[in-house]
Coordinates of C-alpha atoms in Angstrom, one line a residue:
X1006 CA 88.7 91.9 130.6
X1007 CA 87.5 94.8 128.7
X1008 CA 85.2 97.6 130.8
X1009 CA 83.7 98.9 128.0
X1010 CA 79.6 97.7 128.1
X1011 CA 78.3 96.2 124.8
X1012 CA 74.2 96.7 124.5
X1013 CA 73.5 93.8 126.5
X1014 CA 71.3 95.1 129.4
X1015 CA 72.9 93.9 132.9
X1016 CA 71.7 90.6 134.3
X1017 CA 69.0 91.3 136.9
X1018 CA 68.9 87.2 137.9
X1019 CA 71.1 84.5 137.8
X1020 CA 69.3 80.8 137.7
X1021 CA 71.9 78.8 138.2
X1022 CA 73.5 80.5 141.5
X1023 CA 73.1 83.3 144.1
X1024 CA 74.9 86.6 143.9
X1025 CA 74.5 89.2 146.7
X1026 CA 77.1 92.5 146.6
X1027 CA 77.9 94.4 149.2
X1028 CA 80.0 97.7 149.7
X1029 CA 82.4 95.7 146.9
X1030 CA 82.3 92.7 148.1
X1031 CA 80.7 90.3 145.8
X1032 CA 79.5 86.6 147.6
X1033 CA 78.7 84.0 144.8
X1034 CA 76.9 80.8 146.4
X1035 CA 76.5 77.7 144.8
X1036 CA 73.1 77.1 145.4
X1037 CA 72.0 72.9 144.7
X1038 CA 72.5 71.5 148.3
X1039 CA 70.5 68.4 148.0
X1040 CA 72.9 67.7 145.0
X1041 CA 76.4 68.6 146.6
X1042 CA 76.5 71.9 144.5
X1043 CA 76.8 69.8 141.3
X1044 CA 77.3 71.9 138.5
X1045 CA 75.4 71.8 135.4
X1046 CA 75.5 73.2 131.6
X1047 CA 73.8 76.3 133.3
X1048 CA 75.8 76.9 136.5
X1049 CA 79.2 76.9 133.8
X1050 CA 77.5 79.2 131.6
X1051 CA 76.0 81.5 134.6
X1052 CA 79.7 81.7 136.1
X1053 CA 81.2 82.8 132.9
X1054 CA 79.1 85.7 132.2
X1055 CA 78.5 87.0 135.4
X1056 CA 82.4 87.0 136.0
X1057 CA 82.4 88.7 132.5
X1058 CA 79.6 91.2 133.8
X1059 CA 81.5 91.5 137.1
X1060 CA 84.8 92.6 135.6
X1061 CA 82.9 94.8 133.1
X1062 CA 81.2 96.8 135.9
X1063 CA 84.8 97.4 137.8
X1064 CA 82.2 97.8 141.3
X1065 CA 82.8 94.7 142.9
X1066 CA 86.8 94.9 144.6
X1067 CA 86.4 91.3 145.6
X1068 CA 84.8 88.1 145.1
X1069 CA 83.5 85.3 147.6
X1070 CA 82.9 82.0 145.9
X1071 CA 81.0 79.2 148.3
X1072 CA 78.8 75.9 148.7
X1073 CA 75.6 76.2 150.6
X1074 CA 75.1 73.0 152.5
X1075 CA 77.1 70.1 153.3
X1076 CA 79.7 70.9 150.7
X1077 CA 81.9 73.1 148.3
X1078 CA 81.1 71.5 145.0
X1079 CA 80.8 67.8 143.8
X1080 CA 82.2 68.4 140.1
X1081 CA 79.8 67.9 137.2
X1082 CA 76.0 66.8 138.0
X1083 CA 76.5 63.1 136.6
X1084 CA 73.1 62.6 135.0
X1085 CA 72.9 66.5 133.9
X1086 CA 76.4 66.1 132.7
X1087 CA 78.3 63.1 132.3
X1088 CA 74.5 61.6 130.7
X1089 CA 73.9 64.3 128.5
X1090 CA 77.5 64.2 126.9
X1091 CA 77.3 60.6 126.2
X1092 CA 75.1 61.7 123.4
X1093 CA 76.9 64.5 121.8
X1094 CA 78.7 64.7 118.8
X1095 CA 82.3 66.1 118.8
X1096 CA 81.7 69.9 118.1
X1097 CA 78.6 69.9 121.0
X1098 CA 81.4 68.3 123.1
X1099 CA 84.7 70.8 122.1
X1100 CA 82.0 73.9 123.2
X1101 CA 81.2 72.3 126.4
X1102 CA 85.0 72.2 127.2
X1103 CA 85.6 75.6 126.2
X1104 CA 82.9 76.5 128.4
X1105 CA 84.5 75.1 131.5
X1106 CA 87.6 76.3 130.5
X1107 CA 86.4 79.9 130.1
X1108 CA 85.3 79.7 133.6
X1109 CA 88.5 79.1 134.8
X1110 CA 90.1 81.4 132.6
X1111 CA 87.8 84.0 133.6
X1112 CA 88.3 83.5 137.5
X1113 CA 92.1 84.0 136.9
X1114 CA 91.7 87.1 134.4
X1115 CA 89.2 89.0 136.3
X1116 CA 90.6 92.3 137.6
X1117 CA 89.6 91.8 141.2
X1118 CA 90.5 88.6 143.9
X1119 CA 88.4 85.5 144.2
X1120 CA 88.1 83.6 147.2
X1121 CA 87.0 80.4 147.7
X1122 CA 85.6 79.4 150.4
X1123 CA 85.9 75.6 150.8
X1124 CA 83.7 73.5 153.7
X1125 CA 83.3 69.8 152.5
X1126 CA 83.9 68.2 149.2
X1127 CA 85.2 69.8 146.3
X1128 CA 85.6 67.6 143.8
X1129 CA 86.3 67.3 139.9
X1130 CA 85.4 70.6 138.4
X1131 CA 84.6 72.0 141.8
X1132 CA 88.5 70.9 142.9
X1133 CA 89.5 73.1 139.5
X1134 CA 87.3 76.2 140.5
X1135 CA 88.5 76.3 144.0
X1136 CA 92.3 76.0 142.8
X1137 CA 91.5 78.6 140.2
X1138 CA 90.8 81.4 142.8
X1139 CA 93.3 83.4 144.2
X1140 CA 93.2 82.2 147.9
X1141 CA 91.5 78.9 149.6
X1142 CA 90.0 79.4 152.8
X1143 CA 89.5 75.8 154.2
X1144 CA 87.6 74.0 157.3
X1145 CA 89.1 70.9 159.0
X1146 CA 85.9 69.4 157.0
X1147 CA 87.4 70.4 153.5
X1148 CA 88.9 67.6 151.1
X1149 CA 89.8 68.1 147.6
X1150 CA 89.3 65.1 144.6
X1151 CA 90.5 66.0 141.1
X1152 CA 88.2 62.9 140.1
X1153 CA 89.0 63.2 136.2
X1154 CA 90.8 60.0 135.4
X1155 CA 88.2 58.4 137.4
X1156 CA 85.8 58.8 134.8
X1157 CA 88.1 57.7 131.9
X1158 CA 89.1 61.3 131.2
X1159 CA 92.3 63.1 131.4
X1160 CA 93.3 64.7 134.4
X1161 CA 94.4 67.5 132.6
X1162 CA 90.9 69.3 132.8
X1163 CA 89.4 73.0 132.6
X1164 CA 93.2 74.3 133.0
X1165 CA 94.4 71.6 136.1
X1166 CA 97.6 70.9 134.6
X1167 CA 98.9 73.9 134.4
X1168 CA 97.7 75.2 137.4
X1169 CA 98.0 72.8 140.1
X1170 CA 101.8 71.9 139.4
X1171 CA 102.3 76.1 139.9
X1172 CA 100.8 75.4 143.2
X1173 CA 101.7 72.5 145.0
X1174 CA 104.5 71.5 142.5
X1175 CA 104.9 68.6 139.8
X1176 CA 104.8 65.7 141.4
X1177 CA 102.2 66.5 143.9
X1178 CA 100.2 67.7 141.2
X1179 CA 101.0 64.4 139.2
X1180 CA 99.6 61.7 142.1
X1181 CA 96.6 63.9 142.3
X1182 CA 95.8 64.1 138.6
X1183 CA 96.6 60.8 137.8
X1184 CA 95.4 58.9 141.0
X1185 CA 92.2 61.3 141.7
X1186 CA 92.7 60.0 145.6
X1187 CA 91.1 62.3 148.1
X1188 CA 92.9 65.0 149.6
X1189 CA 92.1 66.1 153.4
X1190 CA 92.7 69.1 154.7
X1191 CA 95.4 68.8 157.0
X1192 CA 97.7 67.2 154.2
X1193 CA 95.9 70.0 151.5
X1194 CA 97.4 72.7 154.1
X1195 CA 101.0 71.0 154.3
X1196 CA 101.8 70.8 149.9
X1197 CA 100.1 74.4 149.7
X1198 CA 96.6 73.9 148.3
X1199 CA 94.8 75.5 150.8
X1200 CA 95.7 78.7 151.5
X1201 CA 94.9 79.6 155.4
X1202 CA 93.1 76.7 157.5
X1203 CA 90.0 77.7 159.6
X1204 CA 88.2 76.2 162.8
X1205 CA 85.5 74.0 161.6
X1206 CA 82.5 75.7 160.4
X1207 CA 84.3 79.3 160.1
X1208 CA 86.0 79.2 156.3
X1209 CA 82.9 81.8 155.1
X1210 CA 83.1 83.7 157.8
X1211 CA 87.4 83.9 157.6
X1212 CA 86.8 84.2 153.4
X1213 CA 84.4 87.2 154.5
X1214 CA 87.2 89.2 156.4
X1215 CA 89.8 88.8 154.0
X1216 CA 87.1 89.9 150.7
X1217 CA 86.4 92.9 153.2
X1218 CA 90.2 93.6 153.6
X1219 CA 90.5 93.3 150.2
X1220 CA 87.9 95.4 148.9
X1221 CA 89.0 98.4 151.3
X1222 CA 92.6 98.2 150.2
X1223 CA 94.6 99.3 147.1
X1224 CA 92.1 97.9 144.5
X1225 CA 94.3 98.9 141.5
X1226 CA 97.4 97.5 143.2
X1227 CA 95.9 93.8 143.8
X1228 CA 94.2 93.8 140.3
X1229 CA 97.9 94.5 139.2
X1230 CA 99.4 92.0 141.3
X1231 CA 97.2 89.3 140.1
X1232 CA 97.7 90.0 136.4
X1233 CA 101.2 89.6 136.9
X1234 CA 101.1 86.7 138.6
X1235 CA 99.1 85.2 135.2
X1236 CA 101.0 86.7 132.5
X1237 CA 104.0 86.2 134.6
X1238 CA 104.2 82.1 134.7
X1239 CA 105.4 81.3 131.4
X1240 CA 107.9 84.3 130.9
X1241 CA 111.2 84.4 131.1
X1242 CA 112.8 86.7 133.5
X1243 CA 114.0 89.4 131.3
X1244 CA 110.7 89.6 130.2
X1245 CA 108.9 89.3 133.5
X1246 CA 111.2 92.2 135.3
X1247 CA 110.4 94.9 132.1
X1248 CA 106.8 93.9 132.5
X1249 CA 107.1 94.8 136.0
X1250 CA 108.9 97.9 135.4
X1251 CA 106.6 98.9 133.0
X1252 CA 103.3 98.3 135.5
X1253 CA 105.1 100.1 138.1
X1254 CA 105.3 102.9 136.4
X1255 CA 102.2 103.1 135.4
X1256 CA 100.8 103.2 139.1
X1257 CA 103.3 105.2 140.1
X1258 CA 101.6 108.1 138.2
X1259 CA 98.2 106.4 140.1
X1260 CA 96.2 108.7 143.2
X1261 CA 96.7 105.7 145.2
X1262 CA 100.6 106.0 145.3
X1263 CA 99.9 109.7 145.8
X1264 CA 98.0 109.1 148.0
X1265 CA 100.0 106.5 150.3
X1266 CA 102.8 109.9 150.5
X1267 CA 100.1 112.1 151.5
X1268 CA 99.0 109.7 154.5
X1269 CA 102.4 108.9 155.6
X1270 CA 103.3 112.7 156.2
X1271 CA 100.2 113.4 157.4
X1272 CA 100.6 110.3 159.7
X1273 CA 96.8 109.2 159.0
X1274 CA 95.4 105.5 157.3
X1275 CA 95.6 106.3 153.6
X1276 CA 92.2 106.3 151.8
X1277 CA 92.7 104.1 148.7
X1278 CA 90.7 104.9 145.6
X1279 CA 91.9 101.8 143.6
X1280 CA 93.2 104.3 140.8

């Protein structure tokens, strides 16, 4: 995403969900407890730009995503939603899919990592935005539902299919899309859908140690990594080790690799400037 500011004054207050930022650390909190966390036109639309604004800025070195209450997210807001779509025409409904999928595009493009930190349900769309983030930190409590087909839809929603077979594999990723069955924590853990498992209640805690180590590491360097990781799925390897030899040295000539020499010989913690 582009750093350059257009005349668009920064976003003072988000309706749709609760930001706070600290020292770097951005923690965005899906804010509808009485409703699961059940996303509406708004809550897509809020998540795209301030990810947009986010990335813009370049001050936030790591990113939080959570559920206040008894859950993560419950997908969609059915009335808000799945009502409110019944009576749209074709091009209101080919934006609304965009919309959802430039969420999910803009989790995995942003130059810093997201962390989602996943208590309860997350389900449908909420399954897609905790599997688009870089790591899930998961309670005992969490279980995942990729509910599309469920609805009549296709699984393949807001990015899914090509996501969740890079995770857990193909045909992991095919009983899940296709069946929508729920998916518990302890068996989430064992295909690789949740990254690290937490005691019960402690997943926002845990996803708040690992944003903080994050955010006081090589910011650059992670930023880096992650962008690989995209771009790197779909190329071959020819293509993949040049673009890796061509990001290298580009940090290389970076303060932070300078800096990593200087702290070795002087045998002190290095003091990363994430440039």
């Amino acid at each position: 995403m582009s750093p350059f500011p257009s005349s668009a004054p920064r976003t003072q207050h988000w309706h749709h969900l609760r930001l706070t930022v600290e020292d770097g650390v951005a923690t965005v909190t899906l804010a509808r407890p009485e409703k699961l966390n059940a996303l509406t036109f708004g809550a897509y639309a809020d998540l795209r730009d301030l990810l947009a604004e986010l990335a813009r800025e370049r001050s936030v070195r790591a990113l939080v995503l959570g559920g206040e209450g008894r859950g993560f997210c419950s997908g969609g807001d059915v009335d808000e939603i799945i009502g409110a779509t019944l009576a749209m025409d074709t091009a209101q409904l080919l934006d609304f899919n965009r919309m959802t999928g430039q969420v999910v595009r803009a989790l995995r493009e942003c130059p810093f990592p997201v962390i989602a930190a996943v208590h309860g349900v997350a389900a449908g769309a909420g399954a897609v935005l905790a599997l688009a983030a870089d790591f899930r930190i998961a309670d005992p409590s969490a279980r995942f539902a990729f509910l599309f087909t469920k609805v009549g839809l296709s699984g393949g929603d807001m990015g899914a299919a090509y996501l969740l077979p890079r995770v857990v594999g193909l045909g992991h990723a095919t009983r899940l899309l296709m069946l929508g069955d729920p998916v518990r924590a302890p068996e989430a853990e064992r295909i690789g859908l949740i990254s690290e498992m937490t005691d019960e209640g402690r997943a926002d805690v845990r996803a708040a140690e690992l944003a903080r180590r994050l955010a006081d590491g090589p910011a650059l360097a992670y930023a880096q990594t992650k962008a690989l990781l995209t771009a790197e799925l779909d190329m071959p390897l020819a293509a993949a080790v040049e673009l890796d030899a061509a990001t290298q040295a580009l940090l290389m000539n970076g303060d932070d690799y300078a800096e990593f020499h200087a702290a070795f010989t002087e045998k002190r913690p290095p003091k990363w400037r994430g440039r």
